[in-house]
Amino acid sequence: MFEKDEWTQQELYKNTKELQKKNIKVILIDTILKPIENIETIVYNPFEMLTMPKGSVFVFYCDTGKTTKSRLEFYKNKFPDYKCISLRGGRGYWRPNYQLLEELDKNV
């Protein structure tokens, strides 16, 4: 889950669901003042972010994902008690109607 520095939208949903079972919070961080539809985000604010429970996962996004990926080491140094991930493709790749569906049991 944390082997990569960036998550796709699908990985974000899937990993958020898994981490919620372990009481680990995943927060989508808006670095460009353009909120994403259909998901809760907070604007990049280090003071507010430091009030989040330690061990939380911060998923940063920009327009294309390139800027947040290049700044990831900065974020990791600034927030050492948190996991920092970049959203692959950023806001431009986001699919507002995407849903993570449970796999149906196969009739065998």
JSON list of C-alpha atoms in Angstrom, two decimals:
[
{"chain": "A", "resi": 1, "resn": "MET", "atom": "CA", "xyz": [0.00, 0.00, 0.00]},
{"chain": "A", "resi": 2, "resn": "PHE", "atom": "CA", "xyz": [2.79, 2.43, 0.88]},
{"chain": "A", "resi": 3, "resn": "GLU", "atom": "CA", "xyz": [5.39, 1.01, -1.50]},
{"chain": "A", "resi": 4, "resn": "LYS", "atom": "CA", "xyz": [4.56, 3.72, -4.05]},
{"chain": "A", "resi": 5, "resn": "ASP", "atom": "CA", "xyz": [4.65, 7.51, -3.64]},
{"chain": "A", "resi": 6, "resn": "GLU", "atom": "CA", "xyz": [1.44, 8.04, -5.60]},
{"chain": "A", "resi": 7, "resn": "TRP", "atom": "CA", "xyz": [-2.02, 6.52, -5.65]},
{"chain": "A", "resi": 8, "resn": "THR", "atom": "CA", "xyz": [-4.58, 6.43, -8.43]},
{"chain": "A", "resi": 9, "resn": "GLN", "atom": "CA", "xyz": [-8.18, 7.33, -7.65]},
{"chain": "A", "resi": 10, "resn": "GLN", "atom": "CA", "xyz": [-9.01, 3.62, -7.40]},
{"chain": "A", "resi": 11, "resn": "GLU", "atom": "CA", "xyz": [-6.12, 3.02, -4.98]},
{"chain": "A", "resi": 12, "resn": "LEU", "atom": "CA", "xyz": [-7.23, 6.03, -2.93]},
{"chain": "A", "resi": 13, "resn": "TYR", "atom": "CA", "xyz": [-10.73, 4.59, -2.47]},
{"chain": "A", "resi": 14, "resn": "LYS", "atom": "CA", "xyz": [-9.51, 1.03, -1.87]},
{"chain": "A", "resi": 15, "resn": "ASN", "atom": "CA", "xyz": [-6.74, 1.99, 0.57]},
{"chain": "A", "resi": 16, "resn": "THR", "atom": "CA", "xyz": [-9.01, 4.44, 2.42]},
{"chain": "A", "resi": 17, "resn": "LYS", "atom": "CA", "xyz": [-11.51, 1.65, 2.99]},
{"chain": "A", "resi": 18, "resn": "GLU", "atom": "CA", "xyz": [-8.80, -0.70, 4.30]},
{"chain": "A", "resi": 19, "resn": "LEU", "atom": "CA", "xyz": [-7.20, 1.94, 6.53]},
{"chain": "A", "resi": 20, "resn": "GLN", "atom": "CA", "xyz": [-10.55, 2.97, 8.03]},
{"chain": "A", "resi": 21, "resn": "LYS", "atom": "CA", "xyz": [-10.86, -0.59, 9.37]},
{"chain": "A", "resi": 22, "resn": "LYS", "atom": "CA", "xyz": [-7.60, 0.07, 11.27]},
{"chain": "A", "resi": 23, "resn": "ASN", "atom": "CA", "xyz": [-8.83, 3.52, 12.46]},
{"chain": "A", "resi": 24, "resn": "ILE", "atom": "CA", "xyz": [-6.30, 5.34, 10.28]},
{"chain": "A", "resi": 25, "resn": "LYS", "atom": "CA", "xyz": [-7.61, 8.52, 8.71]},
{"chain": "A", "resi": 26, "resn": "VAL", "atom": "CA", "xyz": [-6.93, 9.36, 5.04]},
{"chain": "A", "resi": 27, "resn": "ILE", "atom": "CA", "xyz": [-7.18, 13.08, 4.20]},
{"chain": "A", "resi": 28, "resn": "LEU", "atom": "CA", "xyz": [-7.22, 14.48, 0.67]},
{"chain": "A", "resi": 29, "resn": "ILE", "atom": "CA", "xyz": [-5.21, 17.73, 0.64]},
{"chain": "A", "resi": 30, "resn": "ASP", "atom": "CA", "xyz": [-6.03, 20.48, -1.89]},
{"chain": "A", "resi": 31, "resn": "THR", "atom": "CA", "xyz": [-2.84, 22.39, -2.82]},
{"chain": "A", "resi": 32, "resn": "ILE", "atom": "CA", "xyz": [-4.41, 24.49, -5.62]},
{"chain": "A", "resi": 33, "resn": "LEU", "atom": "CA", "xyz": [-7.61, 25.89, -4.02]},
{"chain": "A", "resi": 34, "resn": "LYS", "atom": "CA", "xyz": [-9.82, 23.83, -6.34]},
{"chain": "A", "resi": 35, "resn": "PRO", "atom": "CA", "xyz": [-11.84, 21.26, -4.38]},
{"chain": "A", "resi": 36, "resn": "ILE", "atom": "CA", "xyz": [-12.67, 17.93, -6.00]},
{"chain": "A", "resi": 37, "resn": "GLU", "atom": "CA", "xyz": [-16.33, 17.01, -6.37]},
{"chain": "A", "resi": 38, "resn": "ASN", "atom": "CA", "xyz": [-17.94, 14.14, -4.42]},
{"chain": "A", "resi": 39, "resn": "ILE", "atom": "CA", "xyz": [-15.14, 13.70, -1.87]},
{"chain": "A", "resi": 40, "resn": "GLU", "atom": "CA", "xyz": [-14.12, 15.54, 1.27]},
{"chain": "A", "resi": 41, "resn": "THR", "atom": "CA", "xyz": [-10.95, 17.63, 0.94]},
{"chain": "A", "resi": 42, "resn": "ILE", "atom": "CA", "xyz": [-9.15, 20.19, 3.06]},
{"chain": "A", "resi": 43, "resn": "VAL", "atom": "CA", "xyz": [-7.02, 23.06, 1.81]},
{"chain": "A", "resi": 44, "resn": "TYR", "atom": "CA", "xyz": [-3.27, 22.76, 2.46]},
{"chain": "A", "resi": 45, "resn": "ASN", "atom": "CA", "xyz": [-2.83, 24.34, 5.90]},
{"chain": "A", "resi": 46, "resn": "PRO", "atom": "CA", "xyz": [0.08, 22.99, 7.95]},
{"chain": "A", "resi": 47, "resn": "PHE", "atom": "CA", "xyz": [-1.36, 24.23, 11.24]},
{"chain": "A", "resi": 48, "resn": "GLU", "atom": "CA", "xyz": [-4.68, 22.45, 10.68]},
{"chain": "A", "resi": 49, "resn": "MET", "atom": "CA", "xyz": [-2.97, 19.35, 9.31]},
{"chain": "A", "resi": 50, "resn": "LEU", "atom": "CA", "xyz": [-0.80, 18.98, 12.42]},
{"chain": "A", "resi": 51, "resn": "THR", "atom": "CA", "xyz": [-3.98, 18.70, 14.52]},
{"chain": "A", "resi": 52, "resn": "MET", "atom": "CA", "xyz": [-4.91, 15.47, 12.69]},
{"chain": "A", "resi": 53, "resn": "PRO", "atom": "CA", "xyz": [-4.21, 12.18, 14.51]},
{"chain": "A", "resi": 54, "resn": "LYS", "atom": "CA", "xyz": [-0.61, 11.05, 14.17]},
{"chain": "A", "resi": 55, "resn": "GLY", "atom": "CA", "xyz": [-0.26, 8.23, 11.65]},
{"chain": "A", "resi": 56, "resn": "SER", "atom": "CA", "xyz": [-2.91, 9.74, 9.35]},
{"chain": "A", "resi": 57, "resn": "VAL", "atom": "CA", "xyz": [-2.32, 9.60, 5.60]},
{"chain": "A", "resi": 58, "resn": "PHE", "atom": "CA", "xyz": [-2.17, 12.85, 3.65]},
{"chain": "A", "resi": 59, "resn": "VAL", "atom": "CA", "xyz": [-2.93, 12.50, -0.07]},
{"chain": "A", "resi": 60, "resn": "PHE", "atom": "CA", "xyz": [-1.86, 15.70, -1.85]},
{"chain": "A", "resi": 61, "resn": "TYR", "atom": "CA", "xyz": [-3.24, 16.76, -5.22]},
{"chain": "A", "resi": 62, "resn": "CYS", "atom": "CA", "xyz": [-2.68, 19.54, -7.76]},
{"chain": "A", "resi": 63, "resn": "ASP", "atom": "CA", "xyz": [-3.94, 19.95, -11.34]},
{"chain": "A", "resi": 64, "resn": "THR", "atom": "CA", "xyz": [-1.79, 17.23, -12.93]},
{"chain": "A", "resi": 65, "resn": "GLY", "atom": "CA", "xyz": [-0.12, 15.40, -10.04]},
{"chain": "A", "resi": 66, "resn": "LYS", "atom": "CA", "xyz": [3.36, 16.39, -11.19]},
{"chain": "A", "resi": 67, "resn": "THR", "atom": "CA", "xyz": [3.87, 19.26, -8.73]},
{"chain": "A", "resi": 68, "resn": "THR", "atom": "CA", "xyz": [2.74, 17.33, -5.67]},
{"chain": "A", "resi": 69, "resn": "LYS", "atom": "CA", "xyz": [4.88, 14.35, -6.71]},
{"chain": "A", "resi": 70, "resn": "SER", "atom": "CA", "xyz": [7.94, 16.60, -7.05]},
{"chain": "A", "resi": 71, "resn": "ARG", "atom": "CA", "xyz": [7.21, 18.21, -3.65]},
{"chain": "A", "resi": 72, "resn": "LEU", "atom": "CA", "xyz": [6.59, 14.93, -1.86]},
{"chain": "A", "resi": 73, "resn": "GLU", "atom": "CA", "xyz": [9.99, 14.88, -0.12]},
{"chain": "A", "resi": 74, "resn": "PHE", "atom": "CA", "xyz": [9.27, 18.39, 1.21]},
{"chain": "A", "resi": 75, "resn": "TYR", "atom": "CA", "xyz": [5.90, 17.21, 2.57]},
{"chain": "A", "resi": 76, "resn": "LYS", "atom": "CA", "xyz": [7.44, 14.09, 4.11]},
{"chain": "A", "resi": 77, "resn": "ASN", "atom": "CA", "xyz": [10.05, 16.22, 5.91]},
{"chain": "A", "resi": 78, "resn": "LYS", "atom": "CA", "xyz": [7.45, 18.76, 7.05]},
{"chain": "A", "resi": 79, "resn": "PHE", "atom": "CA", "xyz": [5.06, 16.07, 8.37]},
{"chain": "A", "resi": 80, "resn": "PRO", "atom": "CA", "xyz": [7.31, 13.25, 9.67]},
{"chain": "A", "resi": 81, "resn": "ASP", "atom": "CA", "xyz": [4.57, 11.73, 11.86]},
{"chain": "A", "resi": 82, "resn": "TYR", "atom": "CA", "xyz": [2.24, 11.25, 8.87]},
{"chain": "A", "resi": 83, "resn": "LYS", "atom": "CA", "xyz": [2.29, 9.26, 5.63]},
{"chain": "A", "resi": 84, "resn": "CYS", "atom": "CA", "xyz": [2.42, 11.52, 2.56]},
{"chain": "A", "resi": 85, "resn": "ILE", "atom": "CA", "xyz": [1.20, 10.37, -0.86]},
{"chain": "A", "resi": 86, "resn": "SER", "atom": "CA", "xyz": [0.59, 12.15, -4.18]},
{"chain": "A", "resi": 87, "resn": "LEU", "atom": "CA", "xyz": [-2.62, 11.65, -6.16]},
{"chain": "A", "resi": 88, "resn": "ARG", "atom": "CA", "xyz": [-1.62, 10.34, -9.59]},
{"chain": "A", "resi": 89, "resn": "GLY", "atom": "CA", "xyz": [-2.94, 12.55, -12.39]},
{"chain": "A", "resi": 90, "resn": "GLY", "atom": "CA", "xyz": [-4.19, 15.12, -9.91]},
{"chain": "A", "resi": 91, "resn": "ARG", "atom": "CA", "xyz": [-7.48, 16.90, -10.33]},
{"chain": "A", "resi": 92, "resn": "GLY", "atom": "CA", "xyz": [-7.38, 16.57, -14.11]},
{"chain": "A", "resi": 93, "resn": "TYR", "atom": "CA", "xyz": [-7.52, 12.77, -13.95]},
{"chain": "A", "resi": 94, "resn": "TRP", "atom": "CA", "xyz": [-10.25, 12.65, -11.29]},
{"chain": "A", "resi": 95, "resn": "ARG", "atom": "CA", "xyz": [-13.48, 10.90, -12.30]},
{"chain": "A", "resi": 96, "resn": "PRO", "atom": "CA", "xyz": [-16.33, 12.44, -10.23]},
{"chain": "A", "resi": 97, "resn": "ASN", "atom": "CA", "xyz": [-18.71, 9.51, -10.75]},
{"chain": "A", "resi": 98, "resn": "TYR", "atom": "CA", "xyz": [-16.19, 6.75, -10.08]},
{"chain": "A", "resi": 99, "resn": "GLN", "atom": "CA", "xyz": [-17.28, 4.19, -7.47]},
{"chain": "A", "resi": 100, "resn": "LEU", "atom": "CA", "xyz": [-15.52, 1.29, -5.88]},
{"chain": "A", "resi": 101, "resn": "LEU", "atom": "CA", "xyz": [-17.96, -1.60, -6.17]},
{"chain": "A", "resi": 102, "resn": "GLU", "atom": "CA", "xyz": [-17.79, -4.77, -4.16]},
{"chain": "A", "resi": 103, "resn": "GLU", "atom": "CA", "xyz": [-17.04, -7.84, -6.27]},
{"chain": "A", "resi": 104, "resn": "LEU", "atom": "CA", "xyz": [-20.11, -10.03, -6.54]},
{"chain": "A", "resi": 105, "resn": "ASP", "atom": "CA", "xyz": [-19.88, -13.62, -5.36]},
{"chain": "A", "resi": 106, "resn": "LYS", "atom": "CA", "xyz": [-19.43, -15.94, -8.30]},
{"chain": "A", "resi": 107, "resn": "ASN", "atom": "CA", "xyz": [-21.97, -18.70, -8.83]},
{"chain": "A", "resi": 108, "resn": "VAL", "atom": "CA", "xyz": [-19.89, -21.81, -9.02]}
]
